[in-house]
Amino acid sequence: MARILRGDALTRRLDDDLRAHIAAIAAAGGPTPTLAVVLVGDDPASHIYVRRKHKAAQAVGIRSIEHRLEASASEEVLLALIDRLNADPAVHGILVQLPLPPQISGDRVLGAIAPHKDVDGFHPVNVGRLSTGSGGGLVPCTPLGCMLLLEEVIADFTGLKAVVIGKSNIVGKPAALLLLERECTVTVTHIHTRGLPEIARSADILVVAAGSPHLVRGDWVKPGAVVVDVGINRIVHPDGSKGITGDVAAHECDHAAVLTPVPGGVGPMTITCLLRNTVAAASAAQAP
Ligand code: GUN
């Protein structure tokens, strides 16, 4: 049987560490770490994610301020809001929930956030710091959560073969860079990769962020592999009930050494890493 590596259990421990860190900032006369979340439009999934982020922030003692703009809001209005948040010393982290409506350029908006407040790690400066391995940048939350989960079960990453399925800027590419930074041999693939099952089968660490339910079958997984399933796919079961499933057919993967569940695996880690980045941004703002 594969060991099921739960993110929700790990987040409880990490959230306790965050509370202690926030208390230490306060004891040193520092500010309450503050996160500004910007939500444009009425995408239902985005509303759910933003509510979860807000509640999780409050639960550890981070002040979370929500800014809502109508779906018809112009890019200028959003950029003006970001300018105000950049200039506000009481705001340490800024997150603009994606996706944005079509009249707004995501690249322009993400590039407008001050890099030291970019708790999503999507600004080109933070992307550059991650890709050069120079450190000091803010790292995207989902791949950071994947690495913290992997660190629970892997003591030494050196030389391990890692395969990432998915090439998004939010997960696939930064996950590959983080694994490379730990001296893994990394192959980045996607749903159009030829011979994908065979490549996946070569992985000691398989990170799947393809957004395709049960793309990875049992015979894509090497016996003893560590599998991180980043997929969050909404499905309707044959009986009509709704649920969430991952990108990995977990019921076929008993031969894996470790498997993260969906839900309860990477998802909760993403939020905890957002809180972690917010506290890191607040600490850095306070540093002399
Ligand atoms: N939409 C889906 N994932 C993310 C994320 O990690 N950050 C933001 N800002 N929006 C998202």
Coordinates of C-alpha atoms and ligand atoms in Angstrom, one line a residue:
M1 CA 0.0 0.0 0.0
A2 CA 1.2 3.5 -0.8
R3 CA 1.7 5.8 2.1
I4 CA -0.9 8.6 1.9
L5 CA 0.8 11.9 2.5
R6 CA -1.8 14.4 3.7
G7 CA -1.3 18.1 3.3
D8 CA -4.0 19.0 5.8
A9 CA -2.1 17.3 8.6
L10 CA 1.2 19.1 7.7
T11 CA -0.6 22.5 7.4
R12 CA -1.7 22.3 11.0
R13 CA 1.9 22.1 12.1
L14 CA 3.1 24.8 9.7
D15 CA 0.2 27.1 10.7
D16 CA 1.3 26.7 14.4
D17 CA 4.8 27.8 13.3
L18 CA 3.3 30.8 11.5
R19 CA 1.4 31.9 14.6
A20 CA 4.6 31.7 16.6
H21 CA 6.4 33.8 13.9
I22 CA 3.6 36.4 13.9
A23 CA 3.7 36.6 17.7
A24 CA 7.5 37.1 17.5
I25 CA 7.1 40.0 15.0
A26 CA 4.5 41.6 17.3
A27 CA 6.8 41.1 20.3
A28 CA 9.6 42.9 18.4
G29 CA 7.2 45.9 17.9
G30 CA 6.5 44.9 14.3
P31 CA 3.2 45.2 12.4
T32 CA 0.4 42.6 11.9
P33 CA 1.3 40.9 8.6
T34 CA -1.4 42.1 6.1
L35 CA -2.5 40.5 2.9
A36 CA -4.6 42.3 0.3
V37 CA -6.6 40.0 -2.0
V38 CA -8.0 41.4 -5.2
L39 CA -10.9 39.6 -6.8
V40 CA -12.2 40.8 -10.2
G41 CA -15.5 39.5 -11.5
D42 CA -17.7 36.6 -10.3
D43 CA -15.9 33.4 -11.2
P44 CA -17.5 31.0 -8.6
A45 CA -14.4 28.9 -8.1
S46 CA -12.3 32.1 -7.5
H47 CA -14.8 33.3 -4.9
I48 CA -14.5 30.0 -3.1
Y49 CA -10.7 30.2 -3.2
V50 CA -10.6 33.8 -2.0
R51 CA -13.0 33.0 0.9
R52 CA -10.7 30.1 1.9
K53 CA -7.6 32.3 1.8
H54 CA -9.3 34.9 3.9
K55 CA -10.4 32.5 6.6
A56 CA -7.0 30.8 6.7
A57 CA -5.2 34.1 7.0
Q58 CA -7.4 35.2 9.9
A59 CA -7.0 31.8 11.6
V60 CA -3.2 32.4 12.0
G61 CA -3.4 36.1 12.8
I62 CA -2.8 37.6 9.4
R63 CA -4.9 40.6 8.5
S64 CA -6.6 40.0 5.2
I65 CA -8.3 42.7 3.2
E66 CA -10.4 41.9 0.3
H67 CA -10.9 44.3 -2.7
R68 CA -13.6 43.4 -5.2
L69 CA -14.0 44.8 -8.6
E70 CA -16.8 44.2 -11.1
A71 CA -16.2 41.8 -14.0
S72 CA -16.4 44.8 -16.3
A73 CA -13.6 46.7 -14.4
S74 CA -11.0 48.2 -16.7
E75 CA -7.3 47.4 -16.5
E76 CA -6.6 51.0 -15.6
V77 CA -8.8 50.7 -12.5
L78 CA -7.1 47.5 -11.4
L79 CA -3.6 49.0 -12.0
A80 CA -4.6 52.1 -10.0
L81 CA -5.7 49.8 -7.1
I82 CA -2.4 47.9 -7.3
D83 CA -0.4 51.2 -7.3
R84 CA -2.3 52.2 -4.1
L85 CA -1.6 48.8 -2.4
N86 CA 2.1 49.0 -3.5
A87 CA 2.4 52.4 -1.8
D88 CA 0.6 51.4 1.4
P89 CA 3.2 50.5 4.0
A90 CA 0.6 48.6 6.0
V91 CA 0.1 46.1 3.2
H92 CA 2.8 43.4 3.0
G93 CA 1.3 41.0 0.5
I94 CA -0.8 41.5 -2.6
L95 CA -2.6 38.7 -4.5
V96 CA -4.7 39.2 -7.6
Q97 CA -6.8 36.1 -8.0
L98 CA -6.6 34.6 -11.5
P99 CA -8.2 34.2 -14.0
L100 CA -8.8 37.8 -14.9
P101 CA -11.6 38.9 -17.3
P102 CA -10.5 39.1 -20.9
Q103 CA -10.2 42.9 -21.1
I104 CA -7.4 42.8 -18.5
S105 CA -3.8 41.7 -19.3
G106 CA -2.7 39.2 -16.7
D107 CA 0.9 39.9 -17.6
R108 CA 0.6 43.6 -17.2
V109 CA -1.2 43.3 -13.8
L110 CA 1.2 40.7 -12.3
G111 CA 4.1 42.8 -13.5
A112 CA 2.7 45.9 -11.7
I113 CA 2.7 44.3 -8.3
A114 CA 5.8 45.3 -6.3
P115 CA 8.1 42.2 -6.3
H116 CA 8.6 42.4 -2.5
K117 CA 4.8 42.2 -2.0
D118 CA 4.2 39.6 -4.7
V119 CA 3.1 36.7 -2.4
D120 CA 2.1 34.6 -5.4
G121 CA 5.7 34.7 -6.8
F122 CA 4.4 35.5 -10.3
H123 CA 6.3 38.8 -10.9
P124 CA 9.1 38.5 -13.5
V125 CA 11.6 39.5 -10.9
N126 CA 10.6 36.7 -8.6
V127 CA 10.4 34.2 -11.6
G128 CA 13.9 35.3 -12.5
R129 CA 15.2 34.9 -9.0
L130 CA 13.8 31.3 -8.9
S131 CA 15.2 30.5 -12.3
T132 CA 18.7 31.7 -11.5
G133 CA 18.6 30.2 -8.0
S134 CA 19.8 33.5 -6.5
G135 CA 17.3 33.2 -3.6
G136 CA 15.6 36.0 -1.8
G137 CA 12.5 35.9 -4.0
L138 CA 9.0 34.9 -3.2
V139 CA 8.2 31.4 -4.6
P140 CA 4.8 30.4 -6.1
C141 CA 2.6 28.8 -3.4
T142 CA 1.5 25.5 -5.0
P143 CA 5.0 24.3 -6.0
L144 CA 6.4 25.5 -2.7
G145 CA 3.6 23.4 -1.0
C146 CA 4.7 20.4 -3.2
M147 CA 8.3 20.8 -2.0
L148 CA 7.3 20.9 1.6
L149 CA 5.3 17.8 1.2
L150 CA 8.2 16.0 -0.6
E151 CA 10.6 17.1 2.2
E152 CA 8.4 15.1 4.6
V153 CA 9.3 11.9 2.9
I154 CA 12.6 12.5 1.0
A155 CA 15.7 13.3 3.0
D156 CA 18.1 13.7 0.0
F157 CA 16.9 14.7 -3.4
T158 CA 20.3 14.6 -5.0
G159 CA 20.3 12.8 -8.3
L160 CA 16.7 11.6 -8.1
K161 CA 14.8 11.6 -11.4
A162 CA 11.8 13.9 -11.2
V163 CA 9.2 14.2 -13.9
V164 CA 6.8 17.1 -13.9
I165 CA 3.6 16.8 -16.0
G166 CA 2.3 20.3 -16.7
K167 CA 4.1 23.4 -17.9
S168 CA 2.0 26.2 -16.4
N169 CA 3.6 29.3 -14.9
I170 CA 1.7 28.7 -11.7
V171 CA 2.8 25.1 -11.0
G172 CA 4.7 23.1 -13.6
K173 CA 7.6 25.4 -14.5
P174 CA 8.3 26.6 -10.9
A175 CA 8.0 23.1 -9.6
A176 CA 10.6 22.0 -12.1
L177 CA 13.0 24.8 -11.1
L178 CA 12.6 24.0 -7.4
L179 CA 13.4 20.3 -8.0
L180 CA 16.3 21.3 -10.1
E181 CA 17.5 23.5 -7.3
R182 CA 17.6 20.4 -5.1
E183 CA 19.8 18.6 -7.6
C184 CA 17.1 16.4 -9.1
T185 CA 17.4 15.4 -12.8
V186 CA 14.2 17.0 -14.0
T187 CA 12.1 16.3 -17.1
V188 CA 9.2 18.8 -17.8
T189 CA 6.4 17.3 -19.8
H190 CA 2.8 18.1 -20.8
I191 CA -0.2 16.4 -22.3
H192 CA 1.3 16.7 -25.8
T193 CA 4.6 15.0 -24.8
R194 CA 5.2 11.9 -26.9
G195 CA 5.8 8.7 -25.0
L196 CA 4.5 10.4 -21.8
P197 CA 3.6 7.1 -19.9
E198 CA 7.1 5.8 -20.4
I199 CA 8.7 9.0 -19.3
A200 CA 6.4 9.2 -16.2
R201 CA 7.4 5.6 -15.4
S202 CA 11.0 6.6 -15.2
A203 CA 10.3 9.0 -12.3
D204 CA 11.4 8.6 -8.7
I205 CA 9.3 11.8 -8.1
L206 CA 6.3 12.4 -10.2
V207 CA 4.5 15.8 -9.9
V208 CA 1.3 15.9 -11.9
A209 CA -0.3 19.3 -12.6
A210 CA -2.0 18.7 -15.9
G211 CA -5.6 19.5 -15.0
S212 CA -6.8 16.3 -16.6
P213 CA -8.8 13.9 -14.3
H214 CA -7.0 10.5 -13.9
L215 CA -4.6 11.2 -16.7
V216 CA -1.9 9.2 -14.9
R217 CA -2.8 5.5 -14.7
G218 CA -1.3 3.0 -12.4
D219 CA 1.1 1.7 -15.1
W220 CA 2.5 5.2 -15.5
V221 CA 3.9 5.0 -12.0
K222 CA 7.2 3.2 -11.1
P223 CA 7.0 0.9 -8.1
G224 CA 8.3 2.9 -5.1
A225 CA 7.8 6.3 -6.7
V226 CA 6.7 9.4 -4.8
V227 CA 3.6 10.9 -6.5
V228 CA 2.4 14.4 -5.9
D229 CA -1.1 15.0 -7.4
V230 CA -1.7 18.7 -7.9
G231 CA -5.0 18.2 -9.9
I232 CA -8.2 19.6 -8.7
N233 CA -10.9 18.5 -11.1
R234 CA -14.6 18.9 -10.5
I235 CA -16.5 15.8 -11.6
V236 CA -20.0 14.4 -11.5
H237 CA -20.2 10.8 -10.2
P238 CA -22.4 8.3 -12.0
D239 CA -25.0 8.7 -9.2
G240 CA -25.2 12.5 -10.0
S241 CA -23.3 13.6 -6.9
K242 CA -20.5 16.1 -7.4
G243 CA -16.9 15.7 -6.2
I244 CA -13.3 16.5 -6.8
T245 CA -10.7 14.2 -8.2
G246 CA -7.0 14.5 -9.0
D247 CA -4.9 14.0 -12.1
V248 CA -3.8 10.6 -10.9
A249 CA -5.9 7.4 -10.8
A250 CA -4.9 6.9 -7.2
H251 CA -6.8 3.6 -6.8
E252 CA -4.4 2.1 -9.3
C253 CA -1.3 3.3 -7.5
D254 CA -0.9 1.0 -4.5
H255 CA 2.6 0.2 -5.8
A256 CA 3.7 3.8 -5.3
A257 CA 5.7 4.5 -2.1
V258 CA 3.9 7.7 -1.4
L259 CA 0.8 9.5 -2.8
T260 CA -0.8 12.8 -2.0
P261 CA -4.6 12.6 -1.9
V262 CA -7.1 14.8 -3.6
P263 CA -8.7 16.5 -1.8
G264 CA -6.6 17.0 1.3
G265 CA -3.1 16.9 -0.3
V266 CA -1.5 19.8 -2.1
G267 CA -4.6 22.0 -2.0
P268 CA -4.4 23.0 1.7
M269 CA -0.6 23.4 1.3
T270 CA -1.1 26.1 -1.3
I271 CA -3.0 28.3 1.2
T272 CA -0.5 27.7 4.0
C273 CA 2.3 28.7 1.6
L274 CA 0.5 31.9 0.7
L275 CA 0.3 32.7 4.5
R276 CA 4.0 31.8 4.8
N277 CA 4.9 34.1 1.9
T278 CA 2.9 36.9 3.5
V279 CA 4.7 36.5 6.8
A280 CA 8.0 36.4 5.0
A281 CA 7.1 39.6 3.1
A282 CA 6.1 41.3 6.4
S283 CA 9.4 40.2 8.1
A284 CA 11.4 41.5 5.2
A285 CA 9.6 44.8 5.3
Q286 CA 10.5 45.1 9.0
A287 CA 14.2 44.1 8.6
P288 CA 16.6 47.1 8.8
Ligands
GUN1 N1 -5.8 30.9 -9.5 C1 -5.5 29.6 -9.5 N2 -4.4 29.4 -8.8 C2 -4.0 30.6 -8.4 C3 -2.9 31.1 -7.6 O1 -2.1 30.3 -7.1 N3 -2.8 32.4 -7.4 C4 -3.7 33.3 -7.9 N4 -3.5 34.6 -7.7 N5 -4.7 32.9 -8.6 C5 -4.9 31.6 -8.8

